[in-house]
CSV table of C-alpha atoms in Angstrom, one decimal:
chain,number,residue,atom,x,y,z
C,1,UNK,CA,0.0,0.0,0.1
C,2,UNK,CA,1.2,3.6,-0.9
C,3,UNK,CA,1.5,5.5,2.4
C,4,UNK,CA,0.5,8.6,2.2
C,5,UNK,CA,1.0,11.9,3.9
C,6,UNK,CA,-2.1,14.1,4.8
C,7,UNK,CA,-3.4,17.2,6.6
C,8,UNK,CA,-6.5,17.2,8.2
C,9,UNK,CA,-8.1,20.5,9.2
C,10,UNK,CA,-11.5,20.7,11.3
C,11,UNK,CA,-12.9,24.1,11.8
C,12,UNK,CA,-16.1,25.3,13.5
C,13,UNK,CA,-18.9,23.8,11.4
C,14,UNK,CA,-21.8,21.1,12.4
C,15,UNK,CA,-20.3,18.0,11.1
C,16,UNK,CA,-16.7,16.7,13.0
C,17,UNK,CA,-18.6,12.9,12.5
C,18,UNK,CA,-17.4,13.6,8.9
C,19,UNK,CA,-13.5,14.2,10.1
C,20,UNK,CA,-13.6,11.6,12.6
C,21,UNK,CA,-14.6,8.7,10.2
C,22,UNK,CA,-11.9,10.1,8.1
C,23,UNK,CA,-9.4,10.2,10.3
C,24,UNK,CA,-10.2,6.8,11.4
C,25,UNK,CA,-10.2,5.2,7.7
C,26,UNK,CA,-6.8,7.1,7.2
C,27,UNK,CA,-5.0,5.8,10.3
C,28,UNK,CA,-6.3,2.2,10.2
C,29,UNK,CA,-4.5,2.2,6.8
C,30,UNK,CA,-1.3,3.4,8.0
C,31,UNK,CA,-1.1,6.9,6.5
C,32,UNK,CA,0.4,9.8,8.1
C,33,UNK,CA,-2.0,12.3,9.3
C,34,UNK,CA,-1.4,16.0,10.1
C,35,UNK,CA,-4.2,17.4,12.1
C,36,UNK,CA,-5.2,20.9,12.9
C,37,UNK,CA,-8.3,21.8,14.7
C,38,UNK,CA,-9.6,25.3,15.5
C,39,UNK,CA,-11.3,26.6,18.7
C,40,UNK,CA,-14.5,27.0,17.1
C,41,UNK,CA,-14.2,23.0,15.9
C,42,UNK,CA,-13.5,22.0,19.7
C,43,UNK,CA,-16.6,23.5,20.9
C,44,UNK,CA,-18.6,21.7,18.0
C,45,UNK,CA,-16.7,18.2,19.0
C,46,UNK,CA,-17.7,18.9,22.3
C,47,UNK,CA,-21.4,19.7,21.2
C,48,UNK,CA,-21.7,16.8,18.7
C,49,UNK,CA,-19.7,14.1,20.5
C,50,UNK,CA,-19.7,15.2,24.2
C,51,UNK,CA,-15.6,15.4,24.2
C,52,UNK,CA,-13.9,16.9,27.2
C,53,UNK,CA,-12.3,19.7,25.1
C,54,UNK,CA,-9.6,20.7,28.0
C,55,UNK,CA,-8.1,17.6,27.4
C,56,UNK,CA,-7.0,18.6,23.3
C,57,UNK,CA,-5.3,16.3,21.7
C,58,UNK,CA,-5.7,13.0,24.3
C,59,UNK,CA,-8.7,12.9,23.3
C,60,UNK,CA,-7.7,12.1,19.8
C,61,UNK,CA,-4.9,9.9,21.3
C,62,UNK,CA,-7.5,7.9,23.1
C,63,UNK,CA,-9.8,7.2,20.3
C,64,UNK,CA,-7.0,6.9,17.3
C,65,UNK,CA,-4.1,6.2,19.2
C,66,UNK,CA,-4.6,1.8,18.6
C,67,UNK,CA,-4.3,2.4,14.8
C,68,UNK,CA,-1.2,2.0,13.1
C,69,UNK,CA,-0.9,5.1,11.5
C,70,UNK,CA,0.9,8.1,12.8
C,71,UNK,CA,-1.3,11.1,13.7
C,72,UNK,CA,0.7,14.5,14.3
C,73,UNK,CA,-1.0,17.0,16.1
C,74,UNK,CA,-0.3,21.0,15.3
C,75,UNK,CA,-2.1,24.0,17.4
C,76,UNK,CA,-3.6,26.2,16.2
C,77,UNK,CA,-1.2,29.0,16.4
C,78,UNK,CA,2.2,27.3,15.8
C,79,UNK,CA,2.8,29.4,12.4
C,80,UNK,CA,5.9,27.5,12.4
C,81,UNK,CA,4.6,24.2,12.2
C,82,UNK,CA,6.2,22.0,9.3
C,83,UNK,CA,2.8,21.9,7.3
C,84,UNK,CA,2.8,25.9,7.0
C,85,UNK,CA,6.0,25.4,4.9
C,86,UNK,CA,5.7,24.2,0.9
C,87,UNK,CA,9.3,22.6,1.3
C,88,UNK,CA,7.3,20.3,3.7
C,89,UNK,CA,5.9,17.9,1.0
C,90,UNK,CA,2.1,16.3,1.6
C,91,UNK,CA,-0.4,14.5,-0.5
C,92,UNK,CA,-2.7,17.0,0.0
C,93,UNK,CA,-5.3,18.3,2.6
C,94,UNK,CA,-9.0,18.5,3.5
C,95,UNK,CA,-10.8,21.2,5.8
C,96,UNK,CA,-13.5,18.9,7.2
C,97,UNK,CA,-15.8,20.2,8.3
C,98,UNK,CA,-15.3,24.1,6.7
C,99,UNK,CA,-17.0,26.8,8.2
C,100,UNK,CA,-17.8,29.8,6.3
C,101,UNK,CA,-15.9,31.8,8.1
C,102,UNK,CA,-12.4,29.7,7.4
C,103,UNK,CA,-13.5,29.2,3.9
C,104,UNK,CA,-14.0,33.0,3.5
C,105,UNK,CA,-10.0,33.8,4.8
C,106,UNK,CA,-8.7,31.0,2.8
C,107,UNK,CA,-10.3,32.5,-0.4
C,108,UNK,CA,-8.9,36.0,0.9
C,109,UNK,CA,-6.1,34.4,1.1
C,110,UNK,CA,-5.3,35.5,4.6
C,111,UNK,CA,-3.5,33.3,7.4
C,112,UNK,CA,-4.1,34.3,10.8
C,113,UNK,CA,-3.4,30.8,12.2
C,114,UNK,CA,-2.0,27.4,10.8
C,115,UNK,CA,-5.2,26.0,9.4
C,116,UNK,CA,-5.6,28.9,6.7
C,117,UNK,CA,-1.7,29.0,6.4
C,118,UNK,CA,-1.3,25.5,5.3
C,119,UNK,CA,-4.5,25.7,2.8
C,120,UNK,CA,-2.8,28.9,1.3
C,121,UNK,CA,0.2,26.6,0.7
C,122,UNK,CA,-2.1,23.8,-0.5
C,123,UNK,CA,-2.5,26.3,-3.4
C,124,UNK,CA,0.2,27.7,-3.8
C,125,UNK,CA,2.0,24.7,-4.4
C,126,UNK,CA,-0.8,23.1,-6.6
C,127,UNK,CA,-1.3,20.6,-4.2
C,128,UNK,CA,-5.0,18.9,-3.5
C,129,UNK,CA,-7.0,21.0,-1.3
C,130,UNK,CA,-10.7,19.5,-0.5
C,131,UNK,CA,-13.3,21.7,1.2
C,132,UNK,CA,-16.1,20.5,2.9
C,133,UNK,CA,-18.3,23.3,3.4
C,134,UNK,CA,-21.4,22.8,6.0
C,135,UNK,CA,-24.0,25.7,5.8
C,136,UNK,CA,-27.6,25.7,4.6
C,137,UNK,CA,-28.7,27.6,3.4
C,138,UNK,CA,-26.1,29.4,1.4
C,139,UNK,CA,-25.6,33.2,0.7
C,140,UNK,CA,-24.1,34.7,-2.5
C,141,UNK,CA,-21.4,35.3,-0.2
C,142,UNK,CA,-20.6,31.9,0.4
C,143,UNK,CA,-21.0,30.9,-3.5
C,144,UNK,CA,-19.0,33.4,-4.7
C,145,UNK,CA,-16.2,32.2,-2.3
C,146,UNK,CA,-16.6,28.5,-3.2
C,147,UNK,CA,-16.1,29.7,-6.8
C,148,UNK,CA,-13.2,31.8,-6.1
C,149,UNK,CA,-11.5,28.5,-4.2
C,150,UNK,CA,-12.4,26.2,-7.2
C,151,UNK,CA,-10.7,28.1,-9.4
C,152,UNK,CA,-7.8,28.4,-7.8
C,153,UNK,CA,-7.4,24.8,-7.7
C,154,UNK,CA,-9.5,23.6,-4.6
C,155,UNK,CA,-12.2,20.9,-4.7
C,156,UNK,CA,-15.6,22.1,-3.1
C,157,UNK,CA,-17.1,19.0,-1.8
C,158,UNK,CA,-20.5,19.8,0.0
C,159,UNK,CA,-21.6,17.3,2.9
C,160,UNK,CA,-24.6,16.2,0.7
C,161,UNK,CA,-24.9,12.3,1.2
C,162,UNK,CA,-26.4,10.1,-1.4
C,163,UNK,CA,-29.0,7.5,-1.3
C,164,UNK,CA,-28.2,5.3,-4.2
C,165,UNK,CA,-26.4,2.8,-2.0
C,166,UNK,CA,-29.4,2.7,0.2
C,167,UNK,CA,-27.8,3.9,3.4
C,168,UNK,CA,-29.4,2.5,6.7
C,169,UNK,CA,-28.3,5.2,9.3
C,170,UNK,CA,-26.6,8.3,9.6
C,171,UNK,CA,-23.2,6.5,9.7
C,172,UNK,CA,-23.7,5.2,6.5
C,173,UNK,CA,-24.4,8.5,5.6
C,174,UNK,CA,-21.6,10.0,7.2
C,175,UNK,CA,-18.9,7.4,5.6
C,176,UNK,CA,-20.3,8.5,2.2
C,177,UNK,CA,-19.1,11.8,2.4
C,178,UNK,CA,-15.9,10.8,4.5
C,179,UNK,CA,-15.6,8.5,1.3
C,180,UNK,CA,-16.1,10.8,-1.3
C,181,UNK,CA,-13.2,12.9,0.0
C,182,UNK,CA,-10.7,10.0,0.3
C,183,UNK,CA,-11.4,9.5,-3.4
C,184,UNK,CA,-10.2,13.2,-3.9
C,185,UNK,CA,-7.2,12.3,-2.1
C,186,UNK,CA,-6.3,9.0,-4.2
C,187,UNK,CA,-7.1,7.3,-0.8
C,188,UNK,CA,-8.6,3.7,-1.3
C,189,UNK,CA,-11.3,2.6,0.7
C,190,UNK,CA,-14.7,0.9,1.0
C,191,UNK,CA,-16.1,3.1,3.3
C,192,UNK,CA,-19.6,2.6,0.8
C,193,UNK,CA,-21.0,1.1,-1.7
C,194,UNK,CA,-19.8,2.1,-5.1
C,195,UNK,CA,-22.5,2.9,-8.4
C,196,UNK,CA,-22.1,-0.5,-10.4
C,197,UNK,CA,-24.8,0.5,-12.8
C,198,UNK,CA,-28.8,-0.3,-12.6
C,199,UNK,CA,-30.7,-3.2,-13.9
């Protein structure tokens, strides 16, 4: 298996389960994952999963520490981290979920924290950047920012589950979205049943 070095950013939009499923699959396969979590994303983890956010990275260690992959934790304010430089080679980045605030800052080229700086690096180095926005309805500002990023080379993957694979649970729908992101990062998986044509 071709081992990859990937970056996962979590920002403060509802949808933490998408990120956790994606992290678990990447680490289960033995990939190296660099993780950045915004302050608002910690709040989402508390609300959606009941995490004790005072323990921060230890929560990730307890959930994923038994898996063979390598999880590298980066504080949000560490602008000198390895992933902040284009000379640090990676296979791509995903921001999952991506808030409209984070999306706007990346679209504007702002780098006020490590997550935004790393996304900027992906764009300038022309490496895969997948953005999973989680908001509804979308305003014209949101749509214009997504279009701007798409024109700059990012791939926009709204958190929209499909139903042709006949999901039986919320977990099935979460796995579908995570799987679509992994497809774009060229990570093999079996998170959902693929369409093989109707009869």
